[in-house]
PDB file of C-alpha atoms and ligand atoms in Angstrom:
ATOM      1  CA  MET A   1     165.557 -33.512  38.473  1.00 56.00           C
ATOM      2  CA  THR A   2     168.350 -31.095  39.217  1.00 57.00           C
ATOM      3  CA  ALA A   3     167.552 -26.902  38.564  1.00 64.00           C
ATOM      4  CA  THR A   4     169.903 -25.320  35.888  1.00 72.00           C
ATOM      5  CA  LYS A   5     171.666 -22.910  37.652  1.00 85.00           C
ATOM      6  CA  ARG A   6     170.380 -19.428  35.639  1.00 93.00           C
ATOM      7  CA  PRO A   7     173.010 -17.093  33.712  1.00 96.00           C
ATOM      8  CA  LYS A   8     174.174 -13.867  35.149  1.00 98.00           C
ATOM      9  CA  LEU A   9     173.570 -11.718  32.423  1.00 98.00           C
ATOM     10  CA  VAL A  10     175.419  -7.842  33.666  1.00 98.00           C
ATOM     11  CA  VAL A  11     174.153  -4.894  31.413  1.00 98.00           C
ATOM     12  CA  SER A  12     175.784  -1.789  31.564  1.00 98.00           C
ATOM     13  CA  THR A  13     173.962   1.148  30.239  1.00 98.00           C
ATOM     14  CA  GLY A  14     174.898   4.894  29.658  1.00 98.00           C
ATOM     15  CA  ALA A  15     172.842   7.371  27.706  1.00 98.00           C
ATOM     16  CA  GLY A  16     172.067   5.894  24.414  1.00 98.00           C
ATOM     17  CA  ILE A  17     169.547   3.876  25.906  1.00 98.00           C
ATOM     18  CA  SER A  18     167.345   6.762  27.200  1.00 98.00           C
ATOM     19  CA  ALA A  19     168.152   8.210  23.550  1.00 98.00           C
ATOM     20  CA  GLU A  20     164.688   6.940  21.921  1.00 98.00           C
ATOM     21  CA  SER A  21     163.138   8.186  25.304  1.00 98.00           C
ATOM     22  CA  GLY A  22     163.869  11.365  23.883  1.00 96.00           C
ATOM     23  CA  ILE A  23     166.881  12.052  26.506  1.00 95.00           C
ATOM     24  CA  SER A  24     169.889  13.888  24.716  1.00 92.00           C
ATOM     25  CA  THR A  25     172.862  12.190  25.372  1.00 95.00           C
ATOM     26  CA  PHE A  26     176.575  13.691  26.492  1.00 93.00           C
ATOM     27  CA  ARG A  27     178.742  13.538  23.712  1.00 92.00           C
ATOM     28  CA  ASP A  28     176.572  13.365  20.443  1.00 90.00           C
ATOM     29  CA  ALA A  29     175.691  15.953  18.053  1.00 84.00           C
ATOM     30  CA  ASP A  30     174.122  18.345  19.812  1.00 85.00           C
ATOM     31  CA  GLY A  31     174.410  16.282  23.312  1.00 90.00           C
ATOM     32  CA  LEU A  32     173.819  18.267  26.504  1.00 90.00           C
ATOM     33  CA  TRP A  33     177.991  18.673  26.542  1.00 87.00           C
ATOM     34  CA  GLU A  34     178.223  20.414  23.384  1.00 85.00           C
ATOM     35  CA  ASN A  35     175.458  23.195  25.169  1.00 85.00           C
ATOM     36  CA  TYR A  36     176.686  23.214  28.421  1.00 89.00           C
ATOM     37  CA  ASP A  37     180.204  23.326  29.899  1.00 91.00           C
ATOM     38  CA  VAL A  38     181.061  20.726  31.383  1.00 91.00           C
ATOM     39  CA  MET A  39     182.953  21.623  34.407  1.00 91.00           C
ATOM     40  CA  GLU A  40     180.517  24.334  35.023  1.00 92.00           C
ATOM     41  CA  VAL A  41     177.798  21.648  35.421  1.00 92.00           C
ATOM     42  CA  ALA A  42     179.129  18.651  36.645  1.00 94.00           C
ATOM     43  CA  SER A  43     182.162  18.640  38.263  1.00 96.00           C
ATOM     44  CA  HIS A  44     183.257  19.301  41.843  1.00 96.00           C
ATOM     45  CA  ASP A  45     185.076  22.524  41.054  1.00 96.00           C
ATOM     46  CA  GLY A  46     182.160  23.599  39.197  1.00 96.00           C
ATOM     47  CA  TYR A  47     180.048  22.640  42.568  1.00 96.00           C
ATOM     48  CA  VAL A  48     182.018  24.800  45.191  1.00 96.00           C
ATOM     49  CA  ARG A  49     182.353  27.999  42.780  1.00 96.00           C
ATOM     50  CA  ASN A  50     179.057  27.946  41.782  1.00 96.00           C
ATOM     51  CA  PRO A  51     176.541  25.853  43.647  1.00 97.00           C
ATOM     52  CA  ALA A  52     173.128  27.685  42.441  1.00 97.00           C
ATOM     53  CA  LEU A  53     173.874  26.640  38.896  1.00 96.00           C
ATOM     54  CA  ILE A  54     173.931  23.159  39.495  1.00 96.00           C
ATOM     55  CA  HIS A  55     171.380  23.018  41.265  1.00 97.00           C
ATOM     56  CA  GLN A  56     169.447  24.180  38.355  1.00 96.00           C
ATOM     57  CA  PHE A  57     170.836  21.883  36.131  1.00 95.00           C
ATOM     58  CA  TYR A  58     169.823  19.075  37.938  1.00 96.00           C
ATOM     59  CA  ASN A  59     166.574  20.508  38.926  1.00 96.00           C
ATOM     60  CA  ASP A  60     165.729  21.162  34.819  1.00 95.00           C
ATOM     61  CA  ARG A  61     167.085  17.794  34.136  1.00 95.00           C
ATOM     62  CA  ARG A  62     164.394  16.380  37.222  1.00 96.00           C
ATOM     63  CA  ALA A  63     161.708  18.481  35.483  1.00 95.00           C
ATOM     64  CA  ALA A  64     162.492  16.874  32.201  1.00 94.00           C
ATOM     65  CA  LEU A  65     162.212  13.035  33.210  1.00 96.00           C
ATOM     66  CA  ALA A  66     158.758  13.297  34.501  1.00 95.00           C
ATOM     67  CA  GLY A  67     157.655  13.795  30.958  1.00 95.00           C
ATOM     68  CA  VAL A  68     159.381  11.026  28.786  1.00 97.00           C
ATOM     69  CA  GLU A  69     158.586   6.966  29.258  1.00 98.00           C
ATOM     70  CA  PRO A  70     161.433   3.639  29.252  1.00 98.00           C
ATOM     71  CA  ASN A  71     161.328   2.904  25.879  1.00 98.00           C
ATOM     72  CA  ALA A  72     161.217  -0.735  24.619  1.00 98.00           C
ATOM     73  CA  ALA A  73     164.985  -1.201  25.235  1.00 98.00           C
ATOM     74  CA  HIS A  74     164.112  -0.507  28.723  1.00 98.00           C
ATOM     75  CA  LYS A  75     161.732  -3.202  28.769  1.00 98.00           C
ATOM     76  CA  ILE A  76     163.342  -6.017  26.881  1.00 98.00           C
ATOM     77  CA  LEU A  77     165.830  -6.265  29.720  1.00 98.00           C
ATOM     78  CA  LYS A  78     163.180  -6.331  31.949  1.00 98.00           C
ATOM     79  CA  GLU A  79     161.673  -8.961  30.162  1.00 98.00           C
ATOM     80  CA  LEU A  80     165.134 -10.536  30.091  1.00 97.00           C
ATOM     81  CA  GLU A  81     165.141 -11.778  34.054  1.00 97.00           C
ATOM     82  CA  ARG A  82     163.155 -14.570  32.502  1.00 96.00           C
ATOM     83  CA  ASP A  83     165.588 -16.280  31.450  1.00 95.00           C
ATOM     84  CA  PHE A  84     168.385 -14.558  33.147  1.00 97.00           C
ATOM     85  CA  ASP A  85     169.363 -13.364  36.253  1.00 98.00           C
ATOM     86  CA  VAL A  86     169.601  -9.986  35.242  1.00 98.00           C
ATOM     87  CA  TYR A  87     171.806  -7.010  36.930  1.00 98.00           C
ATOM     88  CA  VAL A  88     171.922  -3.734  35.133  1.00 98.00           C
ATOM     89  CA  VAL A  89     175.048  -1.597  35.803  1.00 98.00           C
ATOM     90  CA  THR A  90     173.657   2.653  35.052  1.00 98.00           C
ATOM     91  CA  GLN A  91     176.042   5.292  34.209  1.00 98.00           C
ATOM     92  CA  ASN A  92     172.419   7.561  33.921  1.00 98.00           C
ATOM     93  CA  VAL A  93     171.053   9.611  36.220  1.00 98.00           C
ATOM     94  CA  ASP A  94     167.385   8.632  35.053  1.00 98.00           C
ATOM     95  CA  ASP A  95     164.926   6.344  36.777  1.00 98.00           C
ATOM     96  CA  LEU A  96     163.665   4.488  33.164  1.00 98.00           C
ATOM     97  CA  HIS A  97     164.934   1.453  34.653  1.00 98.00           C
ATOM     98  CA  GLU A  98     163.119   1.057  37.524  1.00 98.00           C
ATOM     99  CA  ARG A  99     160.442   2.401  35.788  1.00 98.00           C
ATOM    100  CA  ALA A 100     160.622  -0.535  33.178  1.00 98.00           C
ATOM    101  CA  GLY A 101     160.591  -3.040  35.893  1.00 98.00           C
ATOM    102  CA  SER A 102     164.237  -4.126  36.547  1.00 98.00           C
ATOM    103  CA  SER A 103     164.841  -5.986  39.682  1.00 98.00           C
ATOM    104  CA  ASN A 104     168.691  -5.130  40.331  1.00 98.00           C
ATOM    105  CA  ILE A 105     169.993  -1.314  39.586  1.00 98.00           C
ATOM    106  CA  VAL A 106     173.503  -0.268  40.629  1.00 98.00           C
ATOM    107  CA  HIS A 107     173.515   3.674  39.706  1.00 98.00           C
ATOM    108  CA  LEU A 108     177.151   4.587  38.897  1.00 98.00           C
ATOM    109  CA  HIS A 109     176.620   8.832  38.923  1.00 98.00           C
ATOM    110  CA  GLY A 110     174.107   9.469  41.288  1.00 98.00           C
ATOM    111  CA  GLU A 111     170.165   9.609  40.608  1.00 98.00           C
ATOM    112  CA  LEU A 112     167.871  12.749  39.507  1.00 97.00           C
ATOM    113  CA  THR A 113     165.329  12.050  41.682  1.00 97.00           C
ATOM    114  CA  LYS A 114     167.449  12.467  45.147  1.00 97.00           C
ATOM    115  CA  VAL A 115     169.402  14.785  46.746  1.00 97.00           C
ATOM    116  CA  ARG A 116     171.711  13.903  49.528  1.00 97.00           C
ATOM    117  CA  ALA A 117     172.775  16.106  53.084  1.00 98.00           C
ATOM    118  CA  THR A 118     175.994  18.068  52.473  1.00 97.00           C
ATOM    119  CA  ASP A 119     177.328  16.792  55.946  1.00 97.00           C
ATOM    120  CA  ASP A 120     176.622  12.946  55.638  1.00 95.00           C
ATOM    121  CA  GLU A 121     176.720  11.302  52.242  1.00 91.00           C
ATOM    122  CA  SER A 122     175.104   8.000  53.157  1.00 93.00           C
ATOM    123  CA  LEU A 123     171.535  10.602  53.565  1.00 97.00           C
ATOM    124  CA  THR A 124     169.600  10.359  50.905  1.00 97.00           C
ATOM    125  CA  PHE A 125     166.288  11.999  50.206  1.00 97.00           C
ATOM    126  CA  ASP A 126     163.627  11.378  47.436  1.00 96.00           C
ATOM    127  CA  VAL A 127     162.275  14.610  46.229  1.00 96.00           C
ATOM    128  CA  GLY A 128     160.591  13.434  43.141  1.00 94.00           C
ATOM    129  CA  TYR A 129     160.546  15.277  39.453  1.00 93.00           C
ATOM    130  CA  LEU A 130     159.151  18.650  40.232  1.00 82.00           C
ATOM    131  CA  ASP A 131     161.101  20.166  43.659  1.00 86.00           C
ATOM    132  CA  ARG A 132     163.039  22.461  42.885  1.00 93.00           C
ATOM    133  CA  THR A 133     166.333  22.571  45.274  1.00 97.00           C
ATOM    134  CA  THR A 134     168.873  25.044  46.179  1.00 97.00           C
ATOM    135  CA  PRO A 135     172.313  26.056  48.233  1.00 97.00           C
ATOM    136  CA  ASP A 136     170.134  27.201  50.810  1.00 97.00           C
ATOM    137  CA  THR A 137     167.170  24.348  50.477  1.00 97.00           C
ATOM    138  CA  VAL A 138     167.017  22.112  54.153  1.00 97.00           C
ATOM    139  CA  ILE A 139     165.817  18.687  54.287  1.00 96.00           C
ATOM    140  CA  ASP A 140     165.238  17.054  57.919  1.00 96.00           C
ATOM    141  CA  GLY A 141     168.004  19.424  59.266  1.00 97.00           C
ATOM    142  CA  HIS A 142     170.278  19.304  56.593  1.00 98.00           C
ATOM    143  CA  HIS A 143     171.373  21.490  53.387  1.00 98.00           C
ATOM    144  CA  VAL A 144     171.232  18.994  50.149  1.00 98.00           C
ATOM    145  CA  ARG A 145     173.019  18.938  46.821  1.00 97.00           C
ATOM    146  CA  PRO A 146     172.063  17.163  43.907  1.00 97.00           C
ATOM    147  CA  HIS A 147     172.655  12.884  44.377  1.00 98.00           C
ATOM    148  CA  ILE A 148     175.096  12.649  41.104  1.00 98.00           C
ATOM    149  CA  VAL A 149     178.416  11.971  41.186  1.00 97.00           C
ATOM    150  CA  PHE A 150     180.487  14.834  39.992  1.00 97.00           C
ATOM    151  CA  PHE A 151     183.589  15.007  37.342  1.00 96.00           C
ATOM    152  CA  GLN A 152     186.439  14.434  40.343  1.00 96.00           C
ATOM    153  CA  GLU A 153     184.504  13.099  42.756  1.00 97.00           C
ATOM    154  CA  ASP A 154     185.146   9.345  43.810  1.00 96.00           C
ATOM    155  CA  VAL A 155     182.213   6.770  42.629  1.00 97.00           C
ATOM    156  CA  PRO A 156     181.186   4.658  45.801  1.00 96.00           C
ATOM    157  CA  MET A 157     179.871   1.933  43.582  1.00 97.00           C
ATOM    158  CA  PHE A 158     182.224   1.284  41.143  1.00 98.00           C
ATOM    159  CA  ALA A 159     183.480  -1.714  43.679  1.00 98.00           C
ATOM    160  CA  THR A 160     179.975  -3.619  43.585  1.00 98.00           C
ATOM    161  CA  ALA A 161     179.597  -2.970  39.735  1.00 98.00           C
ATOM    162  CA  ALA A 162     183.154  -4.236  39.622  1.00 98.00           C
ATOM    163  CA  GLU A 163     182.391  -6.979  41.355  1.00 98.00           C
ATOM    164  CA  LEU A 164     179.173  -7.693  39.569  1.00 98.00           C
ATOM    165  CA  ALA A 165     180.600  -8.006  36.163  1.00 98.00           C
ATOM    166  CA  SER A 166     183.658 -10.060  37.410  1.00 98.00           C
ATOM    167  CA  GLU A 167     180.705 -12.776  37.956  1.00 98.00           C
ATOM    168  CA  ALA A 168     179.163 -12.389  34.743  1.00 98.00           C
ATOM    169  CA  ASP A 169     178.043 -15.197  32.423  1.00 98.00           C
ATOM    170  CA  ILE A 170     176.870 -13.338  29.950  1.00 98.00           C
ATOM    171  CA  PHE A 171     178.703  -9.242  29.558  1.00 98.00           C
ATOM    172  CA  VAL A 172     176.292  -6.533  27.647  1.00 98.00           C
ATOM    173  CA  ILE A 173     177.522  -2.739  26.832  1.00 98.00           C
ATOM    174  CA  VAL A 174     174.606  -0.433  25.647  1.00 98.00           C
ATOM    175  CA  GLY A 175     175.016   3.129  24.436  1.00 98.00           C
ATOM    176  CA  THR A 176     177.822   4.715  26.061  1.00 98.00           C
ATOM    177  CA  SER A 177     180.593   5.885  24.307  1.00 97.00           C
ATOM    178  CA  LEU A 178     183.228   3.882  26.640  1.00 97.00           C
ATOM    179  CA  ALA A 179     184.831   7.738  27.509  1.00 95.00           C
ATOM    180  CA  VAL A 180     184.201   8.332  31.597  1.00 96.00           C
ATOM    181  CA  TYR A 181     186.285   6.156  33.650  1.00 96.00           C
ATOM    182  CA  PRO A 182     186.196   4.433  35.497  1.00 97.00           C
ATOM    183  CA  ALA A 183     182.646   3.094  34.217  1.00 97.00           C
ATOM    184  CA  ALA A 184     184.726   2.548  31.358  1.00 97.00           C
ATOM    185  CA  GLY A 185     186.814  -0.286  32.884  1.00 97.00           C
ATOM    186  CA  LEU A 186     184.323  -2.288  33.466  1.00 98.00           C
ATOM    187  CA  LEU A 187     185.032  -4.764  30.347  1.00 97.00           C
ATOM    188  CA  GLY A 188     188.325  -5.213  32.202  1.00 97.00           C
ATOM    189  CA  TYR A 189     186.484  -7.454  35.399  1.00 98.00           C
ATOM    190  CA  VAL A 190     185.006  -9.188  33.050  1.00 98.00           C
ATOM    191  CA  ARG A 191     186.226 -13.110  33.095  1.00 98.00           C
ATOM    192  CA  ARG A 192     188.347 -14.561  30.023  1.00 96.00           C
ATOM    193  CA  GLY A 193     185.454 -16.153  27.183  1.00 96.00           C
ATOM    194  CA  VAL A 194     182.492 -14.251  28.807  1.00 98.00           C
ATOM    195  CA  PRO A 195     180.847 -13.599  25.910  1.00 97.00           C
ATOM    196  CA  VAL A 196     180.540  -9.764  25.194  1.00 98.00           C
ATOM    197  CA  TYR A 197     177.726  -7.733  23.123  1.00 98.00           C
ATOM    198  CA  TYR A 198     177.834  -4.124  22.551  1.00 98.00           C
ATOM    199  CA  ILE A 199     174.961  -2.424  20.980  1.00 98.00           C
ATOM    200  CA  ASP A 200     175.233   0.788  19.872  1.00 98.00           C
ATOM    201  CA  PRO A 201     174.735   2.790  16.469  1.00 98.00           C
ATOM    202  CA  ALA A 202     177.734   4.788  16.305  1.00 97.00           C
ATOM    203  CA  PRO A 203     180.961   3.005  18.842  1.00 96.00           C
ATOM    204  CA  SER A 204     183.547   5.050  19.246  1.00 91.00           C
ATOM    205  CA  ARG A 205     185.794   2.599  19.897  1.00 91.00           C
ATOM    206  CA  VAL A 206     185.102  -1.064  19.581  1.00 93.00           C
ATOM    207  CA  PRO A 207     186.952  -2.985  22.250  1.00 93.00           C
ATOM    208  CA  ALA A 208     188.780  -6.205  21.149  1.00 93.00           C
ATOM    209  CA  GLY A 209     186.576  -9.684  21.713  1.00 93.00           C
ATOM    210  CA  VAL A 210     183.052  -7.713  21.579  1.00 97.00           C
ATOM    211  CA  THR A 211     179.981  -8.772  19.036  1.00 97.00           C
ATOM    212  CA  VAL A 212     179.249  -5.229  18.112  1.00 98.00           C
ATOM    213  CA  ILE A 213     175.302  -4.470  17.677  1.00 98.00           C
ATOM    214  CA  ARG A 214     175.303  -1.138  15.472  1.00 98.00           C
ATOM    215  CA  LYS A 215     171.775  -0.408  15.818  1.00 98.00           C
ATOM    216  CA  PRO A 216     169.755   1.884  18.173  1.00 98.00           C
ATOM    217  CA  ALA A 217     169.027   0.062  21.734  1.00 98.00           C
ATOM    218  CA  THR A 218     165.139  -1.103  20.850  1.00 98.00           C
ATOM    219  CA  GLU A 219     166.166  -2.261  17.987  1.00 98.00           C
ATOM    220  CA  GLY A 220     169.563  -3.309  19.053  1.00 98.00           C
ATOM    221  CA  MET A 221     168.462  -5.262  22.870  1.00 98.00           C
ATOM    222  CA  ALA A 222     165.207  -6.693  20.392  1.00 98.00           C
ATOM    223  CA  GLU A 223     167.997  -8.949  18.411  1.00 98.00           C
ATOM    224  CA  LEU A 224     169.857  -9.663  22.284  1.00 98.00           C
ATOM    225  CA  ALA A 225     167.111 -10.862  23.347  1.00 97.00           C
ATOM    226  CA  ARG A 226     166.593 -13.179  19.824  1.00 97.00           C
ATOM    227  CA  LEU A 227     170.803 -14.532  19.603  1.00 96.00           C
ATOM    228  CA  LEU A 228     170.360 -15.072  24.044  1.00 95.00           C
ATOM    229  CA  THR A 229     167.067 -16.687  23.263  1.00 88.00           C
ATOM    230  CA  LYS A 230     167.899 -18.847  21.047  1.00 83.00           C
ATOM    231  CA  GLU A 231     171.704 -19.679  22.409  1.00 83.00           C
ATOM    232  CA  LYS A 232     169.857 -21.014  25.375  1.00 78.00           C
ATOM    233  CA  ASN A 233     167.730 -23.232  23.499  1.00 79.00           C
ATOM    234  CA  ASP A 234     170.369 -24.437  21.587  1.00 79.00           C
ATOM    235  CA  ARG A 235     172.379 -25.425  24.942  1.00 75.00           C
TER     236      ARG A 235
HETATM  237  P1  OAD B 301     177.951   9.477  25.815  1.00 77.53           P
HETATM  238  O1  OAD B 301     176.849  10.838  25.350  1.00 77.53           O
HETATM  239  O2  OAD B 301     179.021   9.789  26.473  1.00 77.53           O
HETATM  240  O3  OAD B 301     177.800   8.263  24.221  1.00 77.53           O
HETATM  241  C1  OAD B 301     176.767   7.817  24.119  1.00 77.53           C
HETATM  242  C2  OAD B 301     176.334   6.795  23.411  1.00 77.53           C
HETATM  243  O4  OAD B 301     175.356   6.055  23.275  1.00 77.53           O
HETATM  244  C3  OAD B 301     177.206   7.485  22.231  1.00 77.53           C
HETATM  245  O5  OAD B 301     178.385   6.250  21.701  1.00 77.53           O
HETATM  246  C4  OAD B 301     176.248   7.094  20.916  1.00 77.53           C
HETATM  247  O6  OAD B 301     177.150   6.554  20.223  1.00 77.53           O
HETATM  248  C5  OAD B 301     174.985   6.373  21.898  1.00 77.53           C
HETATM  249  N1  OAD B 301     173.859   6.284  21.047  1.00 77.53           N
HETATM  250  C6  OAD B 301     173.608   7.636  20.432  1.00 77.53           C
HETATM  251  N2  OAD B 301     172.465   7.189  20.321  1.00 77.53           N
HETATM  252  C7  OAD B 301     171.686   6.181  20.773  1.00 77.53           C
HETATM  253  C8  OAD B 301     170.639   4.950  20.414  1.00 77.53           C
HETATM  254  N3  OAD B 301     169.805   5.329  20.545  1.00 77.53           N
HETATM  255  N4  OAD B 301     170.629   3.510  21.045  1.00 77.53           N
HETATM  256  C9  OAD B 301     172.228   3.205  21.651  1.00 77.53           C
HETATM  257  N5  OAD B 301     173.199   3.665  21.388  1.00 77.53           N
HETATM  258  C10 OAD B 301     172.715   5.180  21.524  1.00 77.53           C
HETATM  259  O7  OAD B 301     177.178   8.984  26.878  1.00 77.53           O
HETATM  260  P2  OAD B 301     177.683   8.119  28.492  1.00 77.53           P
HETATM  261  O8  OAD B 301     178.644   7.079  27.575  1.00 77.53           O
HETATM  262  O9  OAD B 301     176.388   7.543  28.910  1.00 77.53           O
HETATM  263  O10 OAD B 301     178.214  11.276  33.378  1.00 77.53           O
HETATM  264  O11 OAD B 301     178.761   8.832  29.057  1.00 77.53           O
HETATM  265  C11 OAD B 301     178.609   8.556  30.503  1.00 77.53           C
HETATM  266  C12 OAD B 301     178.802   9.834  31.383  1.00 77.53           C
HETATM  267  O12 OAD B 301     179.280  11.119  30.779  1.00 77.53           O
HETATM  268  C13 OAD B 301     177.710  10.339  31.911  1.00 77.53           C
HETATM  269  O13 OAD B 301     177.215   9.880  32.858  1.00 77.53           O
HETATM  270  C14 OAD B 301     178.000  11.444  32.266  1.00 77.53           C
HETATM  271  C15 OAD B 301     178.250  12.342  31.424  1.00 77.53           C
HETATM  272  O14 OAD B 301     179.321  13.481  31.470  1.00 77.53           O
HETATM  273  C16 OAD B 301     178.770  12.323  34.716  1.00 77.53           C
HETATM  274  O15 OAD B 301     177.943  13.159  34.864  1.00 77.53           O
HETATM  275  C17 OAD B 301     179.073  12.302  35.757  1.00 77.53           C
END
């Protein structure tokens, strides 16, 4: 008997997958970028101008993360590992995919629960949820900054994510407005003929050839899991 190869399911997630956990998205009504100036709190220039403000902004996001839980969408993604080789590529800086148990996670925009040395990008430190940092914080002899990819900075994990997208047998996009590059361009690396699903209750643009599941992530992921299981059983 020959073992059948498990399909590679690559899932690109954005803020919408964590919305039902109680984390604000960025560009929806009352999203974070309506209440904060993105160039002040999330750009490289903003960081150079006022690093204390940026530390404070991410300290607050990190503390808020302590009070939320993964939702059914994160959990279904973990459960899909039973039948698929699942790779999550997320723009989110929360740790809800980790807490739901997903095995393979690439964070394109960094991680809230980490800071990194200002003199060595490769040196990261776990700070958990409640530690507050300032520009004067020193860990193991290094000044630190949030482990976040600011606007105007390179996205070092993009090459890894693009390679995963190019290897996908099924590609899924969940809860992103596809407004921020290079993340929004991942779809361009998916091979022709590979099925692509996009779960979002209010997608701002729908790329050609994509099957849209116009539902919140929890319902949409349940529907996707049903669809994929049916297709697998029909094969
Ligand atoms: P956006 O806020 O731009 O888009 C959120 C998307 O989630 C929208 O398309 C919503 O329709 C959708 N949405 C809302 N509620 C949902 C739900 N319950 N289920 C599923 N989808 C839902 O967030 P992102 O596209 O993730 O980067 O933003 C990309 C990047 O812009 C972020 O990583 C962040 C931000 O600036 C940095 O800060 C570096």
